[in-house]
mmCIF file of N, CA and C in Angstrom:
data_model
loop_
_atom_site.group_PDB
_atom_site.id
_atom_site.type_symbol
_atom_site.label_atom_id
_atom_site.label_comp_id
_atom_site.label_asym_id
_atom_site.label_seq_id
_atom_site.Cartn_x
_atom_site.Cartn_y
_atom_site.Cartn_z
ATOM 1 N N GLY A 1 -7.049 5.295 -19.692
ATOM 2 C CA GLY A 1 -7.328 4.172 -18.840
ATOM 3 C C GLY A 1 -6.293 4.054 -17.745
ATOM 4 N N THR A 2 -6.502 3.141 -16.871
ATOM 5 C CA THR A 2 -5.566 2.875 -15.786
ATOM 6 C C THR A 2 -5.218 1.401 -15.788
ATOM 7 N N ALA A 3 -4.118 1.077 -15.123
ATOM 8 C CA ALA A 3 -3.706 -0.312 -14.949
ATOM 9 C C ALA A 3 -3.473 -0.523 -13.458
ATOM 10 N N TYR A 4 -3.575 -1.769 -13.004
ATOM 11 C CA TYR A 4 -3.575 -2.065 -11.574
ATOM 12 C C TYR A 4 -2.781 -3.333 -11.314
ATOM 13 N N LYS A 5 -1.915 -3.292 -10.292
ATOM 14 C CA LYS A 5 -1.207 -4.468 -9.774
ATOM 15 C C LYS A 5 -1.342 -4.445 -8.263
ATOM 16 N N ARG A 6 -1.232 -5.616 -7.613
ATOM 17 C CA ARG A 6 -1.340 -5.643 -6.157
ATOM 18 C C ARG A 6 -0.504 -6.755 -5.549
ATOM 19 N N LEU A 7 -0.161 -6.553 -4.275
ATOM 20 C CA LEU A 7 0.468 -7.562 -3.425
ATOM 21 C C LEU A 7 -0.305 -7.595 -2.117
ATOM 22 N N ILE A 8 -0.442 -8.775 -1.540
ATOM 23 C CA ILE A 8 -1.155 -8.912 -0.277
ATOM 24 C C ILE A 8 -0.173 -9.364 0.790
ATOM 25 N N TYR A 9 -0.137 -8.616 1.882
ATOM 26 C CA TYR A 9 0.742 -8.924 3.008
ATOM 27 C C TYR A 9 -0.106 -9.372 4.190
ATOM 28 N N ASP A 10 0.403 -10.314 4.961
ATOM 29 C CA ASP A 10 -0.240 -10.694 6.218
ATOM 30 C C ASP A 10 0.022 -9.609 7.253
ATOM 31 N N ALA A 11 -1.005 -9.237 7.986
ATOM 32 C CA ALA A 11 -0.901 -8.246 9.052
ATOM 33 C C ALA A 11 -1.795 -8.705 10.204
ATOM 34 N N PRO A 12 -1.349 -9.723 10.940
ATOM 35 C CA PRO A 12 -2.220 -10.355 11.942
ATOM 36 C C PRO A 12 -2.679 -9.423 13.061
ATOM 37 N N ASP A 13 -2.005 -8.297 13.257
ATOM 38 C CA ASP A 13 -2.403 -7.375 14.320
ATOM 39 C C ASP A 13 -3.613 -6.523 13.951
ATOM 40 N N ILE A 14 -3.984 -6.475 12.684
ATOM 41 C CA ILE A 14 -5.118 -5.649 12.256
ATOM 42 C C ILE A 14 -6.401 -6.466 12.392
ATOM 43 N N THR A 15 -7.282 -5.988 13.248
ATOM 44 C CA THR A 15 -8.552 -6.683 13.498
ATOM 45 C C THR A 15 -9.708 -5.929 12.842
ATOM 46 N N ALA A 16 -10.850 -6.581 12.783
ATOM 47 C CA ALA A 16 -12.061 -5.921 12.277
ATOM 48 C C ALA A 16 -12.398 -4.702 13.135
ATOM 49 N N ASP A 17 -12.218 -4.808 14.450
ATOM 50 C CA ASP A 17 -12.462 -3.656 15.325
ATOM 51 C C ASP A 17 -11.531 -2.502 14.990
ATOM 52 N N ASP A 18 -10.261 -2.811 14.678
ATOM 53 C CA ASP A 18 -9.312 -1.761 14.296
ATOM 54 C C ASP A 18 -9.781 -1.032 13.043
ATOM 55 N N LEU A 19 -10.306 -1.758 12.084
ATOM 56 C CA LEU A 19 -10.759 -1.134 10.840
ATOM 57 C C LEU A 19 -11.908 -0.169 11.094
ATOM 58 N N ASN A 20 -12.693 -0.426 12.134
ATOM 59 C CA ASN A 20 -13.836 0.422 12.447
ATOM 60 C C ASN A 20 -13.520 1.561 13.407
ATOM 61 N N SER A 21 -12.508 1.390 14.263
ATOM 62 C CA SER A 21 -12.350 2.383 15.330
ATOM 63 C C SER A 21 -10.911 2.834 15.584
ATOM 64 N N SER A 22 -9.972 2.464 14.734
ATOM 65 C CA SER A 22 -8.572 2.848 14.934
ATOM 66 C C SER A 22 -8.040 3.570 13.703
ATOM 67 N N SER A 23 -6.927 4.255 13.886
ATOM 68 C CA SER A 23 -6.196 4.831 12.762
ATOM 69 C C SER A 23 -5.062 3.868 12.414
ATOM 70 N N ILE A 24 -4.924 3.544 11.146
ATOM 71 C CA ILE A 24 -3.863 2.643 10.713
ATOM 72 C C ILE A 24 -3.077 3.339 9.617
ATOM 73 N N ASP A 25 -1.807 3.616 9.904
ATOM 74 C CA ASP A 25 -0.922 4.251 8.930
ATOM 75 C C ASP A 25 0.016 3.193 8.382
ATOM 76 N N VAL A 26 0.208 3.201 7.061
ATOM 77 C CA VAL A 26 1.064 2.216 6.403
ATOM 78 C C VAL A 26 2.187 2.963 5.690
ATOM 79 N N TYR A 27 3.397 2.419 5.828
ATOM 80 C CA TYR A 27 4.594 3.022 5.249
ATOM 81 C C TYR A 27 5.293 2.005 4.359
ATOM 82 N N LEU A 28 5.901 2.508 3.309
ATOM 83 C CA LEU A 28 6.600 1.693 2.323
ATOM 84 C C LEU A 28 8.084 2.042 2.361
ATOM 85 N N SER A 29 8.936 1.045 2.204
ATOM 86 C CA SER A 29 10.377 1.290 2.175
ATOM 87 C C SER A 29 11.029 0.387 1.151
ATOM 88 N N TRP A 30 11.957 0.948 0.389
ATOM 89 C CA TRP A 30 12.787 0.125 -0.486
ATOM 90 C C TRP A 30 14.253 0.473 -0.293
ATOM 91 N N GLY A 31 14.594 0.837 0.959
ATOM 92 C CA GLY A 31 15.981 1.028 1.319
ATOM 93 C C GLY A 31 16.392 2.462 1.588
ATOM 94 N N SER A 32 15.573 3.451 1.272
ATOM 95 C CA SER A 32 15.990 4.844 1.478
ATOM 96 C C SER A 32 15.006 5.586 2.391
ATOM 97 N N GLY A 33 14.601 4.952 3.465
ATOM 98 C CA GLY A 33 13.673 5.576 4.393
ATOM 99 C C GLY A 33 12.247 5.129 4.156
ATOM 100 N N SER A 34 11.351 5.600 4.987
ATOM 101 C CA SER A 34 9.946 5.215 4.903
ATOM 102 C C SER A 34 9.133 6.302 4.226
ATOM 103 N N ILE A 35 8.182 5.877 3.419
ATOM 104 C CA ILE A 35 7.292 6.793 2.704
ATOM 105 C C ILE A 35 5.865 6.449 3.113
ATOM 106 N N PRO A 36 5.093 7.439 3.590
ATOM 107 C CA PRO A 36 3.703 7.147 3.942
ATOM 108 C C PRO A 36 2.864 6.906 2.690
ATOM 109 N N LEU A 37 1.932 5.982 2.808
ATOM 110 C CA LEU A 37 1.034 5.688 1.686
ATOM 111 C C LEU A 37 -0.288 6.412 1.892
ATOM 112 N N PRO A 38 -0.924 6.876 0.828
ATOM 113 C CA PRO A 38 -0.580 6.688 -0.581
ATOM 114 C C PRO A 38 0.589 7.570 -1.007
ATOM 115 N N TYR A 39 1.235 7.176 -2.131
ATOM 116 C CA TYR A 39 2.416 7.844 -2.651
ATOM 117 C C TYR A 39 2.335 7.837 -4.178
ATOM 118 N N THR A 40 2.511 9.000 -4.789
ATOM 119 C CA THR A 40 2.494 9.102 -6.246
ATOM 120 C C THR A 40 3.888 9.449 -6.735
ATOM 121 N N SER A 41 4.330 8.770 -7.798
ATOM 122 C CA SER A 41 5.660 9.011 -8.348
ATOM 123 C C SER A 41 5.604 8.947 -9.876
ATOM 124 N N GLY A 42 6.752 9.149 -10.481
ATOM 125 C CA GLY A 42 6.883 9.061 -11.937
ATOM 126 C C GLY A 42 7.690 7.847 -12.348
ATOM 127 N N ALA A 43 7.699 6.800 -11.535
ATOM 128 C CA ALA A 43 8.468 5.590 -11.845
ATOM 129 C C ALA A 43 8.034 5.017 -13.196
ATOM 130 N N GLY A 44 8.999 4.599 -13.977
ATOM 131 C CA GLY A 44 8.692 3.997 -15.266
ATOM 132 C C GLY A 44 8.305 5.006 -16.337
ATOM 133 N N GLY A 45 8.490 6.298 -16.048
ATOM 134 C CA GLY A 45 8.205 7.311 -17.047
ATOM 135 C C GLY A 45 6.773 7.823 -17.076
ATOM 136 N N GLY A 46 5.937 7.378 -16.147
ATOM 137 C CA GLY A 46 4.553 7.851 -16.110
ATOM 138 C C GLY A 46 4.056 7.916 -14.684
ATOM 139 N N ALA A 47 3.056 8.736 -14.451
ATOM 140 C CA ALA A 47 2.512 8.880 -13.101
ATOM 141 C C ALA A 47 1.869 7.578 -12.650
ATOM 142 N N ASN A 48 2.154 7.204 -11.411
ATOM 143 C CA ASN A 48 1.518 6.030 -10.813
ATOM 144 C C ASN A 48 1.443 6.238 -9.309
ATOM 145 N N THR A 49 0.458 5.609 -8.703
ATOM 146 C CA THR A 49 0.216 5.773 -7.268
ATOM 147 C C THR A 49 0.256 4.426 -6.576
ATOM 148 N N MET A 50 1.021 4.363 -5.491
ATOM 149 C CA MET A 50 1.008 3.213 -4.596
ATOM 150 C C MET A 50 -0.007 3.548 -3.508
ATOM 151 N N ASN A 51 -0.986 2.679 -3.342
ATOM 152 C CA ASN A 51 -2.030 2.905 -2.361
ATOM 153 C C ASN A 51 -2.170 1.660 -1.503
ATOM 154 N N VAL A 52 -2.959 1.767 -0.453
ATOM 155 C CA VAL A 52 -3.120 0.652 0.462
ATOM 156 C C VAL A 52 -4.602 0.470 0.777
ATOM 157 N N PHE A 53 -4.998 -0.785 0.856
ATOM 158 C CA PHE A 53 -6.343 -1.169 1.270
ATOM 159 C C PHE A 53 -6.176 -2.142 2.427
ATOM 160 N N LEU A 54 -7.066 -2.071 3.393
ATOM 161 C CA LEU A 54 -6.943 -2.874 4.600
ATOM 162 C C LEU A 54 -8.120 -3.823 4.744
ATOM 163 N N ALA A 55 -7.841 -4.993 5.283
ATOM 164 C CA ALA A 55 -8.853 -5.983 5.635
ATOM 165 C C ALA A 55 -8.367 -6.641 6.923
ATOM 166 N N PRO A 56 -9.244 -7.284 7.674
ATOM 167 C CA PRO A 56 -8.769 -7.951 8.885
ATOM 168 C C PRO A 56 -7.622 -8.915 8.562
ATOM 169 N N GLY A 57 -6.470 -8.684 9.205
ATOM 170 C CA GLY A 57 -5.313 -9.549 9.017
ATOM 171 C C GLY A 57 -4.560 -9.356 7.725
ATOM 172 N N LYS A 58 -4.915 -8.359 6.911
ATOM 173 C CA LYS A 58 -4.284 -8.179 5.598
ATOM 174 C C LYS A 58 -4.029 -6.710 5.292
ATOM 175 N N ILE A 59 -2.940 -6.467 4.572
ATOM 176 C CA ILE A 59 -2.664 -5.177 3.949
ATOM 177 C C ILE A 59 -2.508 -5.455 2.465
ATOM 178 N N ILE A 60 -3.287 -4.760 1.666
ATOM 179 C CA ILE A 60 -3.226 -4.930 0.213
ATOM 180 C C ILE A 60 -2.554 -3.697 -0.359
ATOM 181 N N LEU A 61 -1.370 -3.905 -0.913
ATOM 182 C CA LEU A 61 -0.610 -2.831 -1.539
ATOM 183 C C LEU A 61 -0.947 -2.837 -3.024
ATOM 184 N N ALA A 62 -1.397 -1.700 -3.530
ATOM 185 C CA ALA A 62 -1.839 -1.614 -4.922
ATOM 186 C C ALA A 62 -1.101 -0.506 -5.647
ATOM 187 N N ARG A 63 -0.784 -0.749 -6.911
ATOM 188 C CA ARG A 63 -0.170 0.278 -7.758
ATOM 189 C C ARG A 63 -1.107 0.536 -8.928
ATOM 190 N N PHE A 64 -1.497 1.798 -9.070
ATOM 191 C CA PHE A 64 -2.323 2.241 -10.182
ATOM 192 C C PHE A 64 -1.467 3.071 -11.120
ATOM 193 N N THR A 65 -1.454 2.729 -12.391
ATOM 194 C CA THR A 65 -0.754 3.516 -13.392
ATOM 195 C C THR A 65 -1.772 4.442 -14.045
ATOM 196 N N HIS A 66 -1.518 5.762 -14.005
ATOM 197 C CA HIS A 66 -2.455 6.762 -14.527
ATOM 198 C C HIS A 66 -2.079 7.054 -15.971
ATOM 199 N N ALA A 67 -2.376 6.220 -16.867
ATOM 200 C CA ALA A 67 -1.907 6.445 -18.228
ATOM 201 C C ALA A 67 -2.847 5.824 -19.236
ATOM 202 N N THR A 68 -2.565 6.122 -20.470
ATOM 203 C CA THR A 68 -3.303 5.495 -21.554
ATOM 204 C C THR A 68 -2.826 4.058 -21.691
ATOM 205 N N PRO A 69 -3.532 3.228 -22.407
ATOM 206 C CA PRO A 69 -3.096 1.834 -22.571
ATOM 207 C C PRO A 69 -1.721 1.690 -23.227
ATOM 208 N N ALA A 70 -1.214 2.752 -23.840
ATOM 209 C CA ALA A 70 0.107 2.664 -24.482
ATOM 210 C C ALA A 70 1.241 2.555 -23.467
ATOM 211 N N THR A 71 0.989 2.951 -22.213
ATOM 212 C CA THR A 71 2.017 2.867 -21.180
ATOM 213 C C THR A 71 1.897 1.532 -20.463
ATOM 214 N N PRO A 72 2.994 0.762 -20.364
ATOM 215 C CA PRO A 72 2.889 -0.545 -19.698
ATOM 216 C C PRO A 72 2.627 -0.408 -18.202
ATOM 217 N N THR A 73 1.968 -1.393 -17.647
ATOM 218 C CA THR A 73 1.722 -1.449 -16.220
ATOM 219 C C THR A 73 3.045 -1.680 -15.496
ATOM 220 N N ILE A 74 3.259 -0.954 -14.421
ATOM 221 C CA ILE A 74 4.468 -1.108 -13.618
ATOM 222 C C ILE A 74 4.145 -2.073 -12.492
ATOM 223 N N GLY A 75 4.961 -3.093 -12.334
ATOM 224 C CA GLY A 75 4.734 -4.088 -11.302
ATOM 225 C C GLY A 75 5.098 -3.586 -9.917
ATOM 226 N N ILE A 76 4.922 -4.435 -8.933
ATOM 227 C CA ILE A 76 5.295 -4.136 -7.549
ATOM 228 C C ILE A 76 6.357 -5.148 -7.141
ATOM 229 N N SER A 77 7.507 -4.663 -6.745
ATOM 230 C CA SER A 77 8.594 -5.537 -6.342
ATOM 231 C C SER A 77 8.268 -6.256 -5.042
ATOM 232 N N GLY A 78 8.515 -7.535 -5.006
ATOM 233 C CA GLY A 78 8.326 -8.306 -3.787
ATOM 234 C C GLY A 78 9.332 -7.956 -2.708
ATOM 235 N N SER A 79 10.375 -7.179 -3.063
ATOM 236 C CA SER A 79 11.385 -6.798 -2.078
ATOM 237 C C SER A 79 11.002 -5.541 -1.299
ATOM 238 N N LEU A 80 9.885 -4.911 -1.660
ATOM 239 C CA LEU A 80 9.434 -3.754 -0.891
ATOM 240 C C LEU A 80 9.090 -4.186 0.525
ATOM 241 N N GLN A 81 9.407 -3.330 1.460
ATOM 242 C CA GLN A 81 9.057 -3.607 2.856
ATOM 243 C C GLN A 81 7.960 -2.650 3.278
ATOM 244 N N ILE A 82 7.044 -3.148 4.075
ATOM 245 C CA ILE A 82 6.010 -2.278 4.624
ATOM 246 C C ILE A 82 6.049 -2.364 6.141
ATOM 247 N N ARG A 83 5.589 -1.307 6.757
ATOM 248 C CA ARG A 83 5.357 -1.326 8.202
ATOM 249 C C ARG A 83 4.066 -0.569 8.443
ATOM 250 N N TYR A 84 3.426 -0.904 9.532
ATOM 251 C CA TYR A 84 2.167 -0.246 9.834
ATOM 252 C C TYR A 84 2.099 0.095 11.305
ATOM 253 N N VAL A 85 1.369 1.162 11.588
ATOM 254 C CA VAL A 85 1.191 1.638 12.953
ATOM 255 C C VAL A 85 -0.307 1.719 13.215
ATOM 256 N N ILE A 86 -0.753 1.039 14.256
ATOM 257 C CA ILE A 86 -2.159 1.058 14.652
ATOM 258 C C ILE A 86 -2.274 1.956 15.872
ATOM 259 N N THR A 87 -3.119 2.982 15.767
ATOM 260 C CA THR A 87 -3.399 3.849 16.901
ATOM 261 C C THR A 87 -4.835 3.557 17.320
ATOM 262 N N ARG A 88 -4.963 2.878 18.425
ATOM 263 C CA ARG A 88 -6.294 2.504 18.909
ATOM 264 C C ARG A 88 -6.885 3.643 19.715
ATOM 265 N N HIS A 89 -8.149 3.930 19.462
ATOM 266 C CA HIS A 89 -8.838 5.054 20.129
ATOM 267 C C HIS A 89 -9.716 4.557 21.249
#
């Protein structure tokens, strides 16, 4: 099975038109540089993926733990920083 946690960030620059016709790249940082999303790591002793979902005015950061139910769900720190780049076409 998998486990899921999420955080929702305000992103007022992302419009419905952007979701349909622009490229939006999201990066995650916790102090040692920027990492493009999605990102898979072994944090907490098991494979998990940080992914991103977009909606008008919102960035939803999600963590999926790829494990059996015996592995606890890994949370998402509120201290993570995100940045996003919108390339309008």
